[in-house]
Coordinates of C-alpha atoms in Angstrom, one line a residue:
X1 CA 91.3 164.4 59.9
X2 CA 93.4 161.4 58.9
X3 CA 94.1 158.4 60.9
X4 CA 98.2 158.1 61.6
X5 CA 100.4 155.2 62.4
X6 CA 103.1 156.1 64.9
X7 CA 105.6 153.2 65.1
X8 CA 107.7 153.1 68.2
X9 CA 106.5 154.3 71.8
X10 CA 109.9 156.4 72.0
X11 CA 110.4 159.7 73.7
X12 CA 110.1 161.4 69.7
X13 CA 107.5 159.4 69.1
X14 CA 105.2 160.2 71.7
X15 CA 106.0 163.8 70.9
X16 CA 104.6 163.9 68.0
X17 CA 102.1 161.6 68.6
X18 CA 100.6 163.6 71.6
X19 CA 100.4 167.3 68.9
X20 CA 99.0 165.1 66.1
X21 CA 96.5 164.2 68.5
X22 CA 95.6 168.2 69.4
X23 CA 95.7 168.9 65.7
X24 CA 92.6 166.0 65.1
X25 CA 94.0 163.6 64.1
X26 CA 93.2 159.8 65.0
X27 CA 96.4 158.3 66.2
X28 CA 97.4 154.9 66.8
X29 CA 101.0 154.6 68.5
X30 CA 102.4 150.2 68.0
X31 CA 105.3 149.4 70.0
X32 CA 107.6 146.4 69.4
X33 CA 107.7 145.6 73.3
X34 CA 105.2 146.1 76.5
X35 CA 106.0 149.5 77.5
X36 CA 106.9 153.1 76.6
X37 CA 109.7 155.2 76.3
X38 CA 112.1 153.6 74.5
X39 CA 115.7 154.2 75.7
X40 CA 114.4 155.7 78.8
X41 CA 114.1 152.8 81.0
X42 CA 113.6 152.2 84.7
X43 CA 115.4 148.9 86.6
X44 CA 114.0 148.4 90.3
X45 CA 115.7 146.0 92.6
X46 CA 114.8 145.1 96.6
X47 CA 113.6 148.8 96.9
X48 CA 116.5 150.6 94.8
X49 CA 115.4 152.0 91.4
X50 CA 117.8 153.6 88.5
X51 CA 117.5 155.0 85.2
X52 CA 118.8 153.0 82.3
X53 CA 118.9 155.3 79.8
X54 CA 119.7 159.3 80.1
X55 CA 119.7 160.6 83.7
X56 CA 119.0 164.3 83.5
X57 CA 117.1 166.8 81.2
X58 CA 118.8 169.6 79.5
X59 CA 116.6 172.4 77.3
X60 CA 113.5 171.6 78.9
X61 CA 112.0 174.1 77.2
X62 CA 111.1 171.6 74.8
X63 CA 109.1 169.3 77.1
X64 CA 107.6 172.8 78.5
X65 CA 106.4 173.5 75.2
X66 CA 105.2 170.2 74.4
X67 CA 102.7 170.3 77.5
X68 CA 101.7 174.1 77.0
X69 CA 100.8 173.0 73.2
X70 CA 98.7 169.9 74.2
X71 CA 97.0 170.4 76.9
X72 CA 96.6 173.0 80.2
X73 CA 98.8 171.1 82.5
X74 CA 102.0 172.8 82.2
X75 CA 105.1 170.7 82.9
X76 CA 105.9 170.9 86.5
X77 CA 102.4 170.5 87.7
X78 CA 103.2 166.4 85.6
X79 CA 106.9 166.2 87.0
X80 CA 109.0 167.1 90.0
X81 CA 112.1 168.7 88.2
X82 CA 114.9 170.8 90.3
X83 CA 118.0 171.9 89.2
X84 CA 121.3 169.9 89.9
X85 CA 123.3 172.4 91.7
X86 CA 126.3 172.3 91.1
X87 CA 125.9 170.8 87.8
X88 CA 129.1 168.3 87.9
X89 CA 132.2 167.6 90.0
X90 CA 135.3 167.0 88.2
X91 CA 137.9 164.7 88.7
X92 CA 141.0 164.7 87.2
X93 CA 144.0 162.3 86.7
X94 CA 146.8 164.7 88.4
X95 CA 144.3 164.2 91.6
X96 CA 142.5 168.3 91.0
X97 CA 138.8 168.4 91.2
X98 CA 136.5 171.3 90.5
X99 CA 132.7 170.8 91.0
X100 CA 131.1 173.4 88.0
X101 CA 127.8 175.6 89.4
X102 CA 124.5 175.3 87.6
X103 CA 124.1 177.6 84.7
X104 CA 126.0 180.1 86.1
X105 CA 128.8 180.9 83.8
X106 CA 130.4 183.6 86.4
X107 CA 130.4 180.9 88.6
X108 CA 132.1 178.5 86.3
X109 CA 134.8 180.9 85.4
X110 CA 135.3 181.6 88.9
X111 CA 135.7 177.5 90.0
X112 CA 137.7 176.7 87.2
X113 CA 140.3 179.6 88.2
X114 CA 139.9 178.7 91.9
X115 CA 140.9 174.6 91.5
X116 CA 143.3 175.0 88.3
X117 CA 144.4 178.5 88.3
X118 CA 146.6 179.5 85.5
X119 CA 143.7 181.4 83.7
X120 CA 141.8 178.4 83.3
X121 CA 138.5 179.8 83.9
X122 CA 139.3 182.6 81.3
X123 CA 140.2 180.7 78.5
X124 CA 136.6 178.1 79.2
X125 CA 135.1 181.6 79.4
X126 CA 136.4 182.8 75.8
X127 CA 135.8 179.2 75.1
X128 CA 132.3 179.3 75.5
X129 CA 131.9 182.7 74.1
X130 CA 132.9 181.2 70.9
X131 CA 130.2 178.1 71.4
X132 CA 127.6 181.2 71.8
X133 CA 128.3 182.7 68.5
X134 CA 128.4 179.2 66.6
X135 CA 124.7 178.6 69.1
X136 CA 123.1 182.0 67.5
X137 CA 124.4 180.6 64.4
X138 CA 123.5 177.3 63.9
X139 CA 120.4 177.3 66.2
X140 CA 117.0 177.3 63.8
X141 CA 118.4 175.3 61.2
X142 CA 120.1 173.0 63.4
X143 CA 117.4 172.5 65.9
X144 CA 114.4 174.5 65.0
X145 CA 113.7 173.8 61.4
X146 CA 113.2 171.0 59.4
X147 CA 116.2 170.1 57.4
X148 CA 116.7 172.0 54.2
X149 CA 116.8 170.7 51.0
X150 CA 120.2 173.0 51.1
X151 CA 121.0 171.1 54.1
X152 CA 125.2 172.1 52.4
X153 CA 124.7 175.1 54.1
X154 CA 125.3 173.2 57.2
X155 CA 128.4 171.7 56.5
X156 CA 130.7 174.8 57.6
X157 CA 131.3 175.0 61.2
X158 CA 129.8 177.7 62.8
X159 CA 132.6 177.7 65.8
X160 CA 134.5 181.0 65.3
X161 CA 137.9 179.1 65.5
X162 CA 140.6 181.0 66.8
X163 CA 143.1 181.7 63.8
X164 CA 146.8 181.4 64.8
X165 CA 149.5 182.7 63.4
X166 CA 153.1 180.5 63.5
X167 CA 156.6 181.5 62.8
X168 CA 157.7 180.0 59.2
X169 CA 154.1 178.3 58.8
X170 CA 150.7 179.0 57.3
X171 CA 148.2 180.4 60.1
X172 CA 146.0 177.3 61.4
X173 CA 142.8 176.7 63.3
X174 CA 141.1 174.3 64.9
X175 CA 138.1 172.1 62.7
X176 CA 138.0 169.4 65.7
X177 CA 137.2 169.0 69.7
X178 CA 140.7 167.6 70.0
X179 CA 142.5 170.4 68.2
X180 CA 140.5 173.4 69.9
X181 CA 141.2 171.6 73.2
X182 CA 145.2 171.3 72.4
X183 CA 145.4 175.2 70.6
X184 CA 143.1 177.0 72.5
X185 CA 142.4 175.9 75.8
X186 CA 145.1 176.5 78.0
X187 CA 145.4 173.8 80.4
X188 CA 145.0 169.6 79.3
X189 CA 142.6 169.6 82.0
X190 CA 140.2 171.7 80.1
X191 CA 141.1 170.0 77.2
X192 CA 140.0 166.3 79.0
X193 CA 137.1 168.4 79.9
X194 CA 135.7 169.3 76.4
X195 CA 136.7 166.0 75.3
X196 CA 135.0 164.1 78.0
X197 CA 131.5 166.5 76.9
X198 CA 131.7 164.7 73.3
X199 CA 132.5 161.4 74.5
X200 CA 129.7 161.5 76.6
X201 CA 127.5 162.2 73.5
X202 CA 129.3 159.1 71.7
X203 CA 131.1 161.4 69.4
X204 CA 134.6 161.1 68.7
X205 CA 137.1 163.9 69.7
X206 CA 139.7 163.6 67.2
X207 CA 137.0 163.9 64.4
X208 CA 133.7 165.8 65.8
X209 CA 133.4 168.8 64.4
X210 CA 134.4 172.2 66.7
X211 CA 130.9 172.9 66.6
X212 CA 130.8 170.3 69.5
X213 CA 131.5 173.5 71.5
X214 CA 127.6 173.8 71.3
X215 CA 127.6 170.4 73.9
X216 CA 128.7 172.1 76.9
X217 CA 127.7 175.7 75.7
X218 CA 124.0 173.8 76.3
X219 CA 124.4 172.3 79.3
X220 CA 126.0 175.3 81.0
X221 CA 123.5 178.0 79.9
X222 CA 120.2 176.4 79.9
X223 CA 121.0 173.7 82.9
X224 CA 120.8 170.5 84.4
X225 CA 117.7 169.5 85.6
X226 CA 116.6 166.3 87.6
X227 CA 113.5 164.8 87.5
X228 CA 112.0 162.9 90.8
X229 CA 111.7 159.5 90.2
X230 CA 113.9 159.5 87.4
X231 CA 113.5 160.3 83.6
X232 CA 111.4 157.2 83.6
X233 CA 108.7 159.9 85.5
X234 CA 109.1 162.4 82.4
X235 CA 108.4 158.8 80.0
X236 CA 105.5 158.4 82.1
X237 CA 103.9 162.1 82.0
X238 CA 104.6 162.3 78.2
X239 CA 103.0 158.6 77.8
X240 CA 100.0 160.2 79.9
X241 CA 99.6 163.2 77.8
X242 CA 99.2 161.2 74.9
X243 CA 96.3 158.4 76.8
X244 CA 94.6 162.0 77.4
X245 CA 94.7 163.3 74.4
X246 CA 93.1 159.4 73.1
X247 CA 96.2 158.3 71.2
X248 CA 95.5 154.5 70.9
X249 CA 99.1 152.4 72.4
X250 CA 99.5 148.7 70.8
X251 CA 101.9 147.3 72.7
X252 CA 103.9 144.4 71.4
X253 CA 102.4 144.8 68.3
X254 CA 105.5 145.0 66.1
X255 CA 105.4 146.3 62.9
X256 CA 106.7 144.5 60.1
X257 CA 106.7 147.0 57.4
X258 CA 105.1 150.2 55.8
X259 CA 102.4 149.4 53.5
X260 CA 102.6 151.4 50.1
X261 CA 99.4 152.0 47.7
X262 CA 99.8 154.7 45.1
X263 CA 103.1 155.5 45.4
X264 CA 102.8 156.6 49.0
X265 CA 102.5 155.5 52.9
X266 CA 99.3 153.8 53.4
X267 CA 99.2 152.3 57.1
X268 CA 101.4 149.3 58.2
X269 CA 101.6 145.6 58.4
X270 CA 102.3 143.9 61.7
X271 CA 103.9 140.6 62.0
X272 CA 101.0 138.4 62.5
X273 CA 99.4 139.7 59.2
X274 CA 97.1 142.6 60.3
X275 CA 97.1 145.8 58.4
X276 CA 96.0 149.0 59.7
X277 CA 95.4 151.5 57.0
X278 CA 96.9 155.1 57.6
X279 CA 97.2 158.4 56.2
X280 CA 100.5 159.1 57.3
X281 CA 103.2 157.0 59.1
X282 CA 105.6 158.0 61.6
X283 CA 108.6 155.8 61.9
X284 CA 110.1 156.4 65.6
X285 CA 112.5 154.2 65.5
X286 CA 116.1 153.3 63.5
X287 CA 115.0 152.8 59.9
X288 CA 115.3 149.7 59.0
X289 CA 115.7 148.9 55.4
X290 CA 113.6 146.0 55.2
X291 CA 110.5 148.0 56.5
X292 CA 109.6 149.8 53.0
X293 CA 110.5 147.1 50.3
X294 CA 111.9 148.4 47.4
X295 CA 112.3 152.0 49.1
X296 CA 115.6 153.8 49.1
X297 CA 114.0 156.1 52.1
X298 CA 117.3 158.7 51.4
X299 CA 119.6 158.3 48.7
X300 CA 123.5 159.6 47.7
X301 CA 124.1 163.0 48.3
X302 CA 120.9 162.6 51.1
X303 CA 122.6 164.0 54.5
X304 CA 123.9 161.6 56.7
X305 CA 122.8 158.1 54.7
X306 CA 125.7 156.6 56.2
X307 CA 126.9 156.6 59.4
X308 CA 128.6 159.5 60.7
X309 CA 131.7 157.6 62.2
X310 CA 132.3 153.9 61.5
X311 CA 131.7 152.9 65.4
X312 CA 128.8 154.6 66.8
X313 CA 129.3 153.7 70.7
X314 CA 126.6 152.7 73.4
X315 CA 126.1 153.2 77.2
X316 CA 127.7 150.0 79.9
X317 CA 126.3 150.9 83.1
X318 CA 126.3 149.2 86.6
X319 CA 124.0 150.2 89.3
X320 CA 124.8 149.7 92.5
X321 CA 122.9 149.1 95.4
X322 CA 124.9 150.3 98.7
X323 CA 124.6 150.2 102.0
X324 CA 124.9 154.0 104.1
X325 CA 123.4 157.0 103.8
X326 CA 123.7 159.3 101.2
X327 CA 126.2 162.6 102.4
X328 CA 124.6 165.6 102.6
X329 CA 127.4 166.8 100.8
X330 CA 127.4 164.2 98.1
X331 CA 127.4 165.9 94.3
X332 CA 124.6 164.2 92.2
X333 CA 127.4 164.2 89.2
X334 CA 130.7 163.5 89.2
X335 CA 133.3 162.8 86.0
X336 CA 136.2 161.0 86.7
X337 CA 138.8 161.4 84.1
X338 CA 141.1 158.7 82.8
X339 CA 145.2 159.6 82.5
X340 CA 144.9 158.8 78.8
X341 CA 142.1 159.9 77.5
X342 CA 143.7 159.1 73.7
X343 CA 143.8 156.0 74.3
X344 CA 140.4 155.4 75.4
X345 CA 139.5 157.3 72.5
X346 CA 141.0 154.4 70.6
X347 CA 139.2 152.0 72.3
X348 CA 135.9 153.1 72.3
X349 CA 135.6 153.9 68.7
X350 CA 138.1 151.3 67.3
X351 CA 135.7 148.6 68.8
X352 CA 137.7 147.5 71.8
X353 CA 137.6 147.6 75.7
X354 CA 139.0 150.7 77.2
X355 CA 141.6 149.5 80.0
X356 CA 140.3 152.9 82.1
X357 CA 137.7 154.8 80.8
X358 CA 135.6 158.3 81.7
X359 CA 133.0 157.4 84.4
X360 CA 130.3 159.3 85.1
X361 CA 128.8 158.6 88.9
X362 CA 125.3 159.6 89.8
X363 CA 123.9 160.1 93.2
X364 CA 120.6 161.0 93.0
X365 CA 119.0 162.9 96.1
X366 CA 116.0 160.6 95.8
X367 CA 113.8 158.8 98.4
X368 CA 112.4 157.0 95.6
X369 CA 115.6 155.5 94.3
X370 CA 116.4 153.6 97.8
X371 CA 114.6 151.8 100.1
X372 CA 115.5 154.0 102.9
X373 CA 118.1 156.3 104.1
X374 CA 120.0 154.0 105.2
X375 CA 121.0 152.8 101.8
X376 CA 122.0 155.1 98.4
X377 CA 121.5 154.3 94.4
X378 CA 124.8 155.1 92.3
X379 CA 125.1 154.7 89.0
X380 CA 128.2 154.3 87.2
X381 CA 128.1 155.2 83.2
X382 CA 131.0 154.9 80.4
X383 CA 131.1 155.3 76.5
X384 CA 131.6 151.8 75.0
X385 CA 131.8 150.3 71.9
X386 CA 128.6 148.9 70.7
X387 CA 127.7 144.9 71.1
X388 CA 129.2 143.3 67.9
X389 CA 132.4 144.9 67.8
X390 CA 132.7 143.9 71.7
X391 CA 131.1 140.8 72.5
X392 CA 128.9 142.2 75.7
X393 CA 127.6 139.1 76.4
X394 CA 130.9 138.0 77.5
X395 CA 130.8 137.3 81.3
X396 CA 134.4 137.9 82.1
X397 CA 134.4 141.0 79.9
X398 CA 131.8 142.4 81.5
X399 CA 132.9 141.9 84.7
X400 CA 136.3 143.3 84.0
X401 CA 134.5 146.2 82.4
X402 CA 132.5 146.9 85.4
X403 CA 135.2 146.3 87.8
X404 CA 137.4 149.2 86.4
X405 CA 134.2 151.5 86.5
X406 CA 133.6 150.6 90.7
X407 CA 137.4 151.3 90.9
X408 CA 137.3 154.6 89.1
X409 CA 134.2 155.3 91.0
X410 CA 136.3 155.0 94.2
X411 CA 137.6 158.5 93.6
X412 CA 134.2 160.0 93.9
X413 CA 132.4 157.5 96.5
X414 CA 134.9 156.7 99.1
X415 CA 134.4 153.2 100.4
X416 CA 132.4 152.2 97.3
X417 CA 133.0 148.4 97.4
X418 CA 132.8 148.2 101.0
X419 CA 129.2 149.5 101.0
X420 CA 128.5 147.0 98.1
X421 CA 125.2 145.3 98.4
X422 CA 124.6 144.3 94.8
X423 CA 125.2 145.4 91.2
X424 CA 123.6 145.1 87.9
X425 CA 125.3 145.4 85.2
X426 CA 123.5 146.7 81.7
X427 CA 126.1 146.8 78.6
X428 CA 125.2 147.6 74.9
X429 CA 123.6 144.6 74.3
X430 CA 120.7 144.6 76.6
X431 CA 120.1 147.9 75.1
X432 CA 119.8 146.1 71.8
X433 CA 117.6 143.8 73.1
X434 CA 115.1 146.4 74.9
X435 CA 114.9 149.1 72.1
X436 CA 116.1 146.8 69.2
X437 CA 119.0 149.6 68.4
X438 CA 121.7 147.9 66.3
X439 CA 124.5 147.1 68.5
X440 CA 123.0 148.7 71.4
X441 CA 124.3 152.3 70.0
X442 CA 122.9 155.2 71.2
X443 CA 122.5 158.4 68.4
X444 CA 124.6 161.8 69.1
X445 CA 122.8 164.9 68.5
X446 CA 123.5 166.6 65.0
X447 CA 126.0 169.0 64.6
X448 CA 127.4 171.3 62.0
X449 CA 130.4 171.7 60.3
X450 CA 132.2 168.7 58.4
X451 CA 130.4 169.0 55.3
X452 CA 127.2 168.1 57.1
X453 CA 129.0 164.3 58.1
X454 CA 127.4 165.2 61.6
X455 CA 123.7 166.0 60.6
X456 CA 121.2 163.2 60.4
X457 CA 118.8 162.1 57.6
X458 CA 115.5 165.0 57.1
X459 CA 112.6 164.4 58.9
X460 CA 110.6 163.2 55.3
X461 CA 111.2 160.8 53.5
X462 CA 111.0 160.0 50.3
X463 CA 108.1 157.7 50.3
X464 CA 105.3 160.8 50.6
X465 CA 103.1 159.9 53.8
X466 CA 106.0 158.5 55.4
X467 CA 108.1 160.7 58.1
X468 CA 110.8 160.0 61.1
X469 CA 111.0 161.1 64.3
X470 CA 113.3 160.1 67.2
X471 CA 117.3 160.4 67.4
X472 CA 117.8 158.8 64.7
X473 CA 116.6 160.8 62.6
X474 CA 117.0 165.2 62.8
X475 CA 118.0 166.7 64.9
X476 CA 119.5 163.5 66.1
X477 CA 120.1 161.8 69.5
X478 CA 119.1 163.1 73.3
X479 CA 116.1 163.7 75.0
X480 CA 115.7 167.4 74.0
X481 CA 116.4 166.6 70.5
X482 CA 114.3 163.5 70.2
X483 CA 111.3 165.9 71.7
X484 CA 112.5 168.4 68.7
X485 CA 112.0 165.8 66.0
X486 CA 109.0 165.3 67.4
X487 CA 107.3 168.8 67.0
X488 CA 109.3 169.0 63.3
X489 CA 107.2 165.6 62.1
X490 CA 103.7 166.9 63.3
X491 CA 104.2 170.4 61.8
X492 CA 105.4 169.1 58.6
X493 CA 101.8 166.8 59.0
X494 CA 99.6 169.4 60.1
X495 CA 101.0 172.1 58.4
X496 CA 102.5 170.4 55.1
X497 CA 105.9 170.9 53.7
X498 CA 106.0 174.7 53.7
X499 CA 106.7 174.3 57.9
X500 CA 109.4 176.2 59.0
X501 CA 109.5 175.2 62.3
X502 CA 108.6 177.3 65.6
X503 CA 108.6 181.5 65.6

């Protein structure tokens, strides 16, 4: 079997890297800094700990599958994982809250009619009916497959738009998450909702696709699940399935770029000189144009070559350590919406500082987050632009920024800055610095619809040997997507180009 190069410890790395391993082959993973996991990171303070990167796990079935395919431990005997019940509170700027039940779409229906009446459950319901049908739709190629060469085909959106007729006017339908939010979604409250899932993603309302639908059609059918200890513990149990399997870790051992011999990938050169000779490469990071010299690694009319949006946004977080128990009643997610979510919209992706943006606030359940019971972990989360349009090492920027998250978090943790015992703030920039992402930005999953604008570049390359995994690359960004690209690269290894993906 042939010796492979994995660059990049990421979570789609290490997913490939583990199969590869099952299949025979010899690999070697090298990673830029000292630990795994990319994005998912872990920051620990005087016996609080948070998650830097994403917080909860939707689809696990693709971290199921990953352990059933590569080894006999199955998933939960590795991880702790429970699901978040209910699966997000809701607050909005008129002061009504709903808190949505766990993958229970009865349930949801039922909530949304009980805090916003109106028929406001009934027209998320329809709502999400629609996302199912653009789901069975869009699914294998989207997800499932490796991209086509006809990758066109995904360039109509598979959301089954309402089509409305008006007096004196041509019919219309909506082609974006603001436009289905403002003609078919009956209340603005639903509307901020469906907004507030894309934003969350880093996508843009006013331009992502309607196919976005598929966002919260995910996270309501196939759940939210936490992981004890964090996602840092998932990291971990991935990063310990591939020591089992004898993948090789190098760890600051950056690569400097891909050697070529014959016209294809041949190993890589690091940046003290040493060259390890390969049969295939897996790039699990951002590609970077300098790391194939004189490689165009996708070309015009290649999906996705550019950027899908001029401003692709990053996380600014602040954890706060606090002193008081955690309530029993306390909701481990809670969205506070902004009055205006347009013009955060401008903000964000017109590479400014939102005056009041969307804040997520987590309160984990878990003993291993605090020191004791005495004390909680919250984490506050908002959409930013990325470092370089925003200067986020600024110190009176980011301390503006993270004072108008603690403020909006007030809504959902009563007393917050009384209970105050410290706060770290992480912005775009350390994430730059800890995963080498330009700007800090953080990759959206791939979508269909607008002539393929949302998709991301193929899995192979055009440098033969040479293949990507990880959210930058399809099926783009997230944790169950990143695992996806993951199984896609070691199929198309193992099994050549005629892989069609899982059955």
């Amino acid at each position: 079997m042939a010796r492979i190069a994995v660059i990049g410890a990421g979570m789609g790395a290490m997913a490939a890297a583990a199969r590869l391993a099952v299949a025979g082959h010899r690999v070697t993973v090298y990673e830029r800094s000292e630990t795994f996991g990319g994005s998912v990171g872990r920051y620990a303070h005087k016996g609080f700990a948070f998650d830097t990167g994403p917080t909860l796990l939707h689809l696990p079935a693709v971290y199921r599958d990953l352990f059933v395919k590569t080894g006999k431990e199955p998933l939960e005997r590795c991880v702790n994982m429970t699901q978040v019940d209910p699966a997000s509170r809701h607050i909005f700027a008129d002061g009504t809250a709903v808190s949505l039940p766990n993958a229970s779409r009865a349930g949801v229906v039922a909530a949304l009619d009980t805090a916003l009446g109106g028929g406001a459950g009934a027209a998320w319901g329809e709502f999400l009916d629609r996302a199912r049908d653009a789901w069975d739709r869009s699914r294998r190629p989207l997800l499932e497959e490796p991209l086509r060469s006809d990758w066109q085909v995904l360039g109509r959106d598979p959301y089954p738009a309402l089509r409305q007729r008006r007096l004196l006017r041509s019919a219309r339908q909506a082609g974006t998450v603001t436009e289905v939010g403002a003609w078919e979604l009956s209340d603005p409250r639903l509307a901020a909702l469906f907004d507030g899932y894309a934003l969350s993603y880093g996508l843009d309302p006013l331009r992502a696709p309607a196919a976005a639908a598929l966002l919260p059609y995910m996270e309501e059918t196939f759940g939210s699940w936490y992981v004890s200890g964090g996602i840092r513990a998932l990291a971990q149990a991935v990063y310990e399935r591939c020591l089992a399997r004898k993948v090789e870790f190098v760890f600051g051992g950056e690569v400097a770029r891909v050697v070529e011999k014959d016209g294809r990938a041949a190993g890589v050169e690091l940046l003290d000189g040493t060259v390890a000779e390969a049969g295939h490469v897996v790039l699990g990071a951002r590609p970077n144009p300098g790391l194939v010299p004189g490689q165009e690694l996708w070309r015009d009319g290649d999906v996705a070559v550019q950027p899908r949006q001029e401003v692709v946004p990053g996380r600014f977080l602040v954890l706060l350590s606090l002193r008081g128990a955690r309530p029993a009643d306390a909701v481990h997610r809670t969205v506070v919406h902004p009055a205006d979510g347009g013009a955060e919209r401008e903000a964000v992706f017109g590479g400014r500082l939102a005056d009041r943006p969307t804040v997520t606030v987590l309160r984990p359940d878990d003993p291993s987050t605090r020191p004791d019971d005495a004390h909680e972990a919250v984490t506050l989360m908002a959409t930013v632009a990325p470092h370089g349009a925003v200067d986020w090492t600024d110190a009176a920027l980011r301390e503006r920024c993270a004072d108008a998250l603690i403020e909006a978090a007030g809504e959902a943790v009563p007393g917050i800055r009384e209970r105050l015992l410290h706060a770290e703030v992480r912005t775009p920039a350390e994430t730059a610095a800890d995963t080498g992402a330009e700007g800090g930005s953080v990759p959206a999953p791939a979508l269909a619809g607008a002539g393929g604008a949302y998709l991301h570049p193929g899995n192979r390359t055009r440098l033969p040997g040479l293949y990507v995994a990880g959210g930058w690359s399809h099926p783009g960004g997230g944790l169950a997507h990143a695992g996806m690209s993951g199984a896609l690269v070691a199929g198309l290894i193992v099994e050549g180009d005629g892989f069609r993906g899982s059955q």
